[in-house]
PDB file of C-alpha atoms and ligand atoms in Angstrom:
ATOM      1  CA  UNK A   3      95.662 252.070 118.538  1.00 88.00           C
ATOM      2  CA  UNK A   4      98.837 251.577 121.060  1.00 92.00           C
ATOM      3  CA  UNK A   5     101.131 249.087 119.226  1.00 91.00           C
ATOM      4  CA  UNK A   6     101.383 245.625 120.484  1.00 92.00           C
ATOM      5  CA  UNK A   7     105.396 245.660 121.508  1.00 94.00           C
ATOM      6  CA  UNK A   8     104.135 248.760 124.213  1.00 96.00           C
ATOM      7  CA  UNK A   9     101.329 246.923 125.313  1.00 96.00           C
ATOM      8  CA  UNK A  10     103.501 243.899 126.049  1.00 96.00           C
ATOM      9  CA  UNK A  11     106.303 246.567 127.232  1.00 97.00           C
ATOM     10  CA  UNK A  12     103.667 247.883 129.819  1.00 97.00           C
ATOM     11  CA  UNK A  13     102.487 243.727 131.005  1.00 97.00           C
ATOM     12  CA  UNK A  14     106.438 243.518 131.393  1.00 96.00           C
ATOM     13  CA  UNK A  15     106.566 246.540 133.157  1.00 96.00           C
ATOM     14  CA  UNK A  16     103.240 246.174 135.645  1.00 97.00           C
ATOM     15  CA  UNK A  17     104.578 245.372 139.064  1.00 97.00           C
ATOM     16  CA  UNK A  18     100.729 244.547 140.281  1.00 98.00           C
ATOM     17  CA  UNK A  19     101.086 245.128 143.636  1.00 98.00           C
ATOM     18  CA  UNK A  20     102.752 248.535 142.860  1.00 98.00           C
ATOM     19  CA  UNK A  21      99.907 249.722 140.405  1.00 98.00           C
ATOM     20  CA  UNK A  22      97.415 248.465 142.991  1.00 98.00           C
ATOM     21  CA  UNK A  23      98.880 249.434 146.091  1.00 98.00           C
ATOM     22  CA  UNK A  24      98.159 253.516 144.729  1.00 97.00           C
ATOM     23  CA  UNK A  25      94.700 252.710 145.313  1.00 97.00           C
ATOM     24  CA  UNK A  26      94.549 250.575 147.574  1.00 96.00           C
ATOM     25  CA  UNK A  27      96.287 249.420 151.449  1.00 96.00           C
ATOM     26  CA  UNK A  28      97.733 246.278 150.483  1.00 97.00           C
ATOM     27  CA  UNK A  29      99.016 243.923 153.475  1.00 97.00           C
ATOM     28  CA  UNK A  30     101.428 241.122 152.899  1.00 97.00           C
ATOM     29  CA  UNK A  31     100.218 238.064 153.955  1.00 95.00           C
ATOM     30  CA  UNK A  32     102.104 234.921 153.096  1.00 96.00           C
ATOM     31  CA  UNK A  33     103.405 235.101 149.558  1.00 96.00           C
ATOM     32  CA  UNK A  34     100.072 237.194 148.752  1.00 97.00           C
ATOM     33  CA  UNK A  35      98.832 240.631 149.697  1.00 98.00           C
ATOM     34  CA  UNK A  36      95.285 241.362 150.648  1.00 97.00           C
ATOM     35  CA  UNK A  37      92.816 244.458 151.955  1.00 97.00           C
ATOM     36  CA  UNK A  38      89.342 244.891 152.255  1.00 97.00           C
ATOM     37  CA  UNK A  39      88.104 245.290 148.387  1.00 97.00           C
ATOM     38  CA  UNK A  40      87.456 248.440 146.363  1.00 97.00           C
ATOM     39  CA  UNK A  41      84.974 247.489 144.846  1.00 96.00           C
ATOM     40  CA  UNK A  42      82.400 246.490 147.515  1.00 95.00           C
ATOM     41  CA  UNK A  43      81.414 247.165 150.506  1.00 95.00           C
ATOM     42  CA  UNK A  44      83.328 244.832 153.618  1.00 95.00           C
ATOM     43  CA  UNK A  45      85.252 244.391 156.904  1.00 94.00           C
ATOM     44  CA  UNK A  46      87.262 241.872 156.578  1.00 95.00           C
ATOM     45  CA  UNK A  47      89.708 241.595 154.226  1.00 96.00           C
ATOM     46  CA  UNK A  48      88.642 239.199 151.437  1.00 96.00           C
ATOM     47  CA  UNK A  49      90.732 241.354 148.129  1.00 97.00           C
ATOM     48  CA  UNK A  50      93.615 239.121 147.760  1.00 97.00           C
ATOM     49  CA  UNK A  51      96.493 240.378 145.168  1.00 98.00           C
ATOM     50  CA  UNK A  52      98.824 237.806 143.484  1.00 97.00           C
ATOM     51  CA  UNK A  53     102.282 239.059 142.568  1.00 96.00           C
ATOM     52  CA  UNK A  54     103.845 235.818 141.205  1.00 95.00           C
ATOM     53  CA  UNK A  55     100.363 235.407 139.154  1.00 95.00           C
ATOM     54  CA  UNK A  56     100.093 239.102 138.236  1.00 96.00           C
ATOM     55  CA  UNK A  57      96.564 238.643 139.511  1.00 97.00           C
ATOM     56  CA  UNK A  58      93.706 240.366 142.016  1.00 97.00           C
ATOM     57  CA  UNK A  59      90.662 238.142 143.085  1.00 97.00           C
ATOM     58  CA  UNK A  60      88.121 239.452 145.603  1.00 96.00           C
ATOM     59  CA  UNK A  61      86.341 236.149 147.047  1.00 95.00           C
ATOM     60  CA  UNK A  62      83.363 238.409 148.323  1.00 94.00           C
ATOM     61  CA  UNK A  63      82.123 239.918 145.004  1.00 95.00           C
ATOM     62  CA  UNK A  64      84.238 237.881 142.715  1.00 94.00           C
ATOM     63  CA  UNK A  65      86.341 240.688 141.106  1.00 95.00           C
ATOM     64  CA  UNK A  66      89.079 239.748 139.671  1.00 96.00           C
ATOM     65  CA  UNK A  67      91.619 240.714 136.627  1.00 97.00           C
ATOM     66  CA  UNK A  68      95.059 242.224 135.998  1.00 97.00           C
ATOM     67  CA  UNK A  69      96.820 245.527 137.078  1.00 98.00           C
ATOM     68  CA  UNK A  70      95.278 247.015 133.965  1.00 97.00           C
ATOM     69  CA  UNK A  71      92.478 246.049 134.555  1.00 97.00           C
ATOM     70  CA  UNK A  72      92.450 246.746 137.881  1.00 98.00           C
ATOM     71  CA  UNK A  73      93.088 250.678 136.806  1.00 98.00           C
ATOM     72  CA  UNK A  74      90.839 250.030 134.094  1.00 97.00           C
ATOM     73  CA  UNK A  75      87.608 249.079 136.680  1.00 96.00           C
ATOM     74  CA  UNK A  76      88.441 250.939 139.831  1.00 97.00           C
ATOM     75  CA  UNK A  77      89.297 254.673 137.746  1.00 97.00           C
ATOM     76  CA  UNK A  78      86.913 253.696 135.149  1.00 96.00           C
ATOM     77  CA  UNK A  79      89.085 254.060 132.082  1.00 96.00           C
ATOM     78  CA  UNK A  80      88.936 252.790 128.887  1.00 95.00           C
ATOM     79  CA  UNK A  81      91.771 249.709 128.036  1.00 95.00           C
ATOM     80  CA  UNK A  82      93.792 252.035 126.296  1.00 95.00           C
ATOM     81  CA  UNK A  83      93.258 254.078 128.518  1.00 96.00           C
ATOM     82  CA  UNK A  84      94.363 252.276 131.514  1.00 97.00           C
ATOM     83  CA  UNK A  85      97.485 250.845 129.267  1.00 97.00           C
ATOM     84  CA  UNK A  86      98.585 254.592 128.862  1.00 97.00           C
ATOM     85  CA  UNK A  87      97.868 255.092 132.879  1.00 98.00           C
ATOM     86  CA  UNK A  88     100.211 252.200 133.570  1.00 98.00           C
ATOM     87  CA  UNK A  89     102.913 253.377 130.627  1.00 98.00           C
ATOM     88  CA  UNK A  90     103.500 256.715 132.736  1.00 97.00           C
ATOM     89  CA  UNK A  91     104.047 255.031 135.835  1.00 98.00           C
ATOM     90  CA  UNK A  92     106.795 253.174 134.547  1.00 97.00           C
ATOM     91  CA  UNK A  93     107.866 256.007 132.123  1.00 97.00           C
ATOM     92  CA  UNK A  94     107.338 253.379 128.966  1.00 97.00           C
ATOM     93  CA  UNK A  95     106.707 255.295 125.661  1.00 96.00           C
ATOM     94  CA  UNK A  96     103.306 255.029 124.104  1.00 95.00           C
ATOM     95  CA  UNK A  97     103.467 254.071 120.233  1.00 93.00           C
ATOM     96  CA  UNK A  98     100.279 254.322 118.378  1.00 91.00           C
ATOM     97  CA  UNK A  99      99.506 253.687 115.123  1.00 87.00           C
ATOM     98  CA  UNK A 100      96.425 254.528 113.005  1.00 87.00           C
ATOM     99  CA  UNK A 101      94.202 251.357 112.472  1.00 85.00           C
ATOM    100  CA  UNK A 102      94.356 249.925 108.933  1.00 88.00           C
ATOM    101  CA  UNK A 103      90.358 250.605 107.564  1.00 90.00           C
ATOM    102  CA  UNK A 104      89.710 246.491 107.928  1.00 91.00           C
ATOM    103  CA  UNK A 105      90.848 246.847 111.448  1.00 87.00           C
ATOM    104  CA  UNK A 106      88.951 250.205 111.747  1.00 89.00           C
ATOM    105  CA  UNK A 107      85.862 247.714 110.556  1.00 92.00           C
ATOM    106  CA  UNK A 108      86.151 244.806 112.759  1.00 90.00           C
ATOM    107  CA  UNK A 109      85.880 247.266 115.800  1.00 86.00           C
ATOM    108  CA  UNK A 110      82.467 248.563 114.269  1.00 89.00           C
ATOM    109  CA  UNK A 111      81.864 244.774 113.640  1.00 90.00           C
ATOM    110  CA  UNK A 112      82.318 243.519 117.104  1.00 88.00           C
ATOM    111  CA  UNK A 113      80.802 246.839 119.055  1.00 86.00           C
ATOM    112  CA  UNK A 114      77.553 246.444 117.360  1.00 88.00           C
ATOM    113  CA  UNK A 115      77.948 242.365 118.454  1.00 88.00           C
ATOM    114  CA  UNK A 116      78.301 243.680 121.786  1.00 87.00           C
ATOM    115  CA  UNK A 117      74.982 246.236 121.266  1.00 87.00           C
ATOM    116  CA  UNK A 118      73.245 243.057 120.525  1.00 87.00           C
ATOM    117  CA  UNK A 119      74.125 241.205 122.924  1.00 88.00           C
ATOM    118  CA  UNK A 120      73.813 243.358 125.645  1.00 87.00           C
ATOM    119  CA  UNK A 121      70.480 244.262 124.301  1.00 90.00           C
ATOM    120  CA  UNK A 122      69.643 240.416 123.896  1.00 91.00           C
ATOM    121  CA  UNK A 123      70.244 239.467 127.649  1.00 89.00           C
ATOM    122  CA  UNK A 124      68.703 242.589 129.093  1.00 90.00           C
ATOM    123  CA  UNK A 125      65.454 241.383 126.855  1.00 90.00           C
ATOM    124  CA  UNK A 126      65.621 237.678 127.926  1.00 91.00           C
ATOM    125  CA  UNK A 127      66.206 238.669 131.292  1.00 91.00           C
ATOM    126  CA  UNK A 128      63.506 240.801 131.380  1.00 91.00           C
ATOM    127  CA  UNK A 129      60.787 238.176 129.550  1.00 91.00           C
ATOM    128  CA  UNK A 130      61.652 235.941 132.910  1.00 90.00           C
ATOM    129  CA  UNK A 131      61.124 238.803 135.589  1.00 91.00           C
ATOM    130  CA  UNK A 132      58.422 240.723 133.797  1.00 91.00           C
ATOM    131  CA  UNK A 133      56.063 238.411 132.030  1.00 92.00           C
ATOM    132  CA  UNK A 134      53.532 236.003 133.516  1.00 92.00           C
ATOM    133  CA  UNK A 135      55.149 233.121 131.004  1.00 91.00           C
ATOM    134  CA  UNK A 136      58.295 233.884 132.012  1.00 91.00           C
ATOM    135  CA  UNK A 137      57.399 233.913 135.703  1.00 91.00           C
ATOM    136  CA  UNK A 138      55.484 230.386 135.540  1.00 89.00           C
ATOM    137  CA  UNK A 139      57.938 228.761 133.093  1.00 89.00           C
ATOM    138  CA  UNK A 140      61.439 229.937 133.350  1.00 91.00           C
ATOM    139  CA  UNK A 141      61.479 231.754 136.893  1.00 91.00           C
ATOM    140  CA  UNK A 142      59.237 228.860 138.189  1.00 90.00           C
ATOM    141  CA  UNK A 143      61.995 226.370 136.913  1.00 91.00           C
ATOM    142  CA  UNK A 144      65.427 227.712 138.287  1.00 92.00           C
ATOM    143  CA  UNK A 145      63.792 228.124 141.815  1.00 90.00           C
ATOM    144  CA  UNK A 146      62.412 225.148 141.910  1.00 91.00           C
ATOM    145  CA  UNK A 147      66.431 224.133 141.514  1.00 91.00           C
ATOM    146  CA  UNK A 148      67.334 226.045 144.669  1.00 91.00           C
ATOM    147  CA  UNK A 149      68.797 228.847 142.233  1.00 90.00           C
ATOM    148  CA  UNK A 150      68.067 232.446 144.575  1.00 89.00           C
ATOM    149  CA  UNK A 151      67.208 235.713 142.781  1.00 86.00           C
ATOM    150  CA  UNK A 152      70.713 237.555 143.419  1.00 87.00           C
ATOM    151  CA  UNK A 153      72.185 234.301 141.492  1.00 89.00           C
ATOM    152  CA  UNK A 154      70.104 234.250 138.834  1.00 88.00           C
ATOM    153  CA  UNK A 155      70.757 238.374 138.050  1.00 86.00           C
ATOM    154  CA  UNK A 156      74.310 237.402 138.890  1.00 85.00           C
ATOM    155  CA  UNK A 157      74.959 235.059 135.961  1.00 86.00           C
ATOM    156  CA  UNK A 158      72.035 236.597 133.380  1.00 87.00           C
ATOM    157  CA  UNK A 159      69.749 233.817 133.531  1.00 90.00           C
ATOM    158  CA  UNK A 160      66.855 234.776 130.982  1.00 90.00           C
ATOM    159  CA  UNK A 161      63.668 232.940 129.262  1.00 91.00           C
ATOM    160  CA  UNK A 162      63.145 232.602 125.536  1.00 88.00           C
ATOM    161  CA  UNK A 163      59.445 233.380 125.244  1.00 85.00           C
ATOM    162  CA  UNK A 164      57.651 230.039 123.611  1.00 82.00           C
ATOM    163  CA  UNK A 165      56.501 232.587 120.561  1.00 79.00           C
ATOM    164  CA  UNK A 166      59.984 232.121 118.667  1.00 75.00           C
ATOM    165  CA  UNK A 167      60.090 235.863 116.609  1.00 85.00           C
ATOM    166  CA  UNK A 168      59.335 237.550 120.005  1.00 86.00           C
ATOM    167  CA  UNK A 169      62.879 238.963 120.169  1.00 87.00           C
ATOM    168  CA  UNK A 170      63.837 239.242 116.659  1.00 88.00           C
ATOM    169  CA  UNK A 171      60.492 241.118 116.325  1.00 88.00           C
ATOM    170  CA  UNK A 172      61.522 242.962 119.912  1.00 87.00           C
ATOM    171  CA  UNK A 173      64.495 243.961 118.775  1.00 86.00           C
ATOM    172  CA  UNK A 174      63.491 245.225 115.248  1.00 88.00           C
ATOM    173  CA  UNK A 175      60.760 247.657 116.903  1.00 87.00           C
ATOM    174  CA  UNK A 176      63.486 248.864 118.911  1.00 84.00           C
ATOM    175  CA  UNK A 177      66.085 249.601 116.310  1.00 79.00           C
ATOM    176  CA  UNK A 178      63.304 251.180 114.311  1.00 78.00           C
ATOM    177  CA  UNK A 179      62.319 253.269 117.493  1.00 77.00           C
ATOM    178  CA  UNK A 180      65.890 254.788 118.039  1.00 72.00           C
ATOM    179  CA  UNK A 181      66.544 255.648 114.717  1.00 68.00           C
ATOM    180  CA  UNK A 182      63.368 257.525 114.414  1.00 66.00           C
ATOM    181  CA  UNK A 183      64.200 259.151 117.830  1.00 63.00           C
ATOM    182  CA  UNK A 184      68.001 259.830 116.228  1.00 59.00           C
ATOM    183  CA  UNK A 185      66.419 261.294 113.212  1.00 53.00           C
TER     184      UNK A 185
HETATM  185 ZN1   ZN B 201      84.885 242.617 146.275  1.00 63.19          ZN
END
């Protein structure tokens, strides 16, 4: 784990206009800069860089982050990976230290959150767009609000099936399904 002094060494360090501008053809524009964005597909310019915020925003797609993680999206890097990316451009020395075993833990902790809940929306997501209940009730429900399909798949909108153990019984069959395929 890179110790917290270098990462805050390297957010001291991150000129984001520099770290993005290796990528990307920044112009100056006012007290911004701007291009057409990396990460979709456009021709006019709507990737706007911040250097007094340390920020990117694209107002097509809606990107938006630090240099890191900037380096960490558009090279598709890790975090600590991108940190170390950033630390050699500005020739900043990498300390790591070994995580303590209840840090090592709360990692495990949170990534299997993150399985769940990862597995959870793709599941809810796909009760709404898949099943007939979903379709009448939930889908049914946000169009009738004027909500389009690209919005709805843009923020994860889902349906909860009526039948309340449908997931937890959805998921279980699942776990027990990969674990048999493991073993
Ligand atoms: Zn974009």
């Amino acid at each position: 784990m890179i110790d917290q002094a270098t990462v805050e060494k390297i957010y001291a360090a991150a000129n984001i206009v520099e770290v993005i501008g290796d990528f990307v053809q920044l112009r100056k524009k006012g007290v911004n800069y701007q291009s057409c964005c990396p990460f979709h597909n456009e021709k006019t310019p709507s990737f706007v860089v911040s250097p007094s915020k340390g920020l990117f925003k694209c107002f097509g797609c809606g990107k938006g982050g630090n240099a890191v993680t900037f380096v960490m999206e558009h090279e598709n890097m890790t975090y600590p990976e991108a940190l170390k990316y950033v630390a050699r451009k500005y020739g900043i020395e990498v300390r790591e230290r070994e995580l303590t075993p209840e840090e090592a833990q709360r990692n495990d902790d949170r990534e299997s959150m993150m399985v769940v809940s990862h597995y959870a929306a793709d599941w809810f997501t796909s009760q709404m767009f898949d099943t007939d209940e979903g379709k009448s009730v939930a889908l049914g429900y946000f169009r009738g609000r004027g909500f389009t399909e690209a919005t709805i798949r843009k923020f994860g909108l889902g349906y909860c099936p009526a039948q309340g153990e449908a997931f937890t019984q959805a998921a279980l069959a699942t776990k027990k399904s990969s674990s048999q395929a493991r073993g």
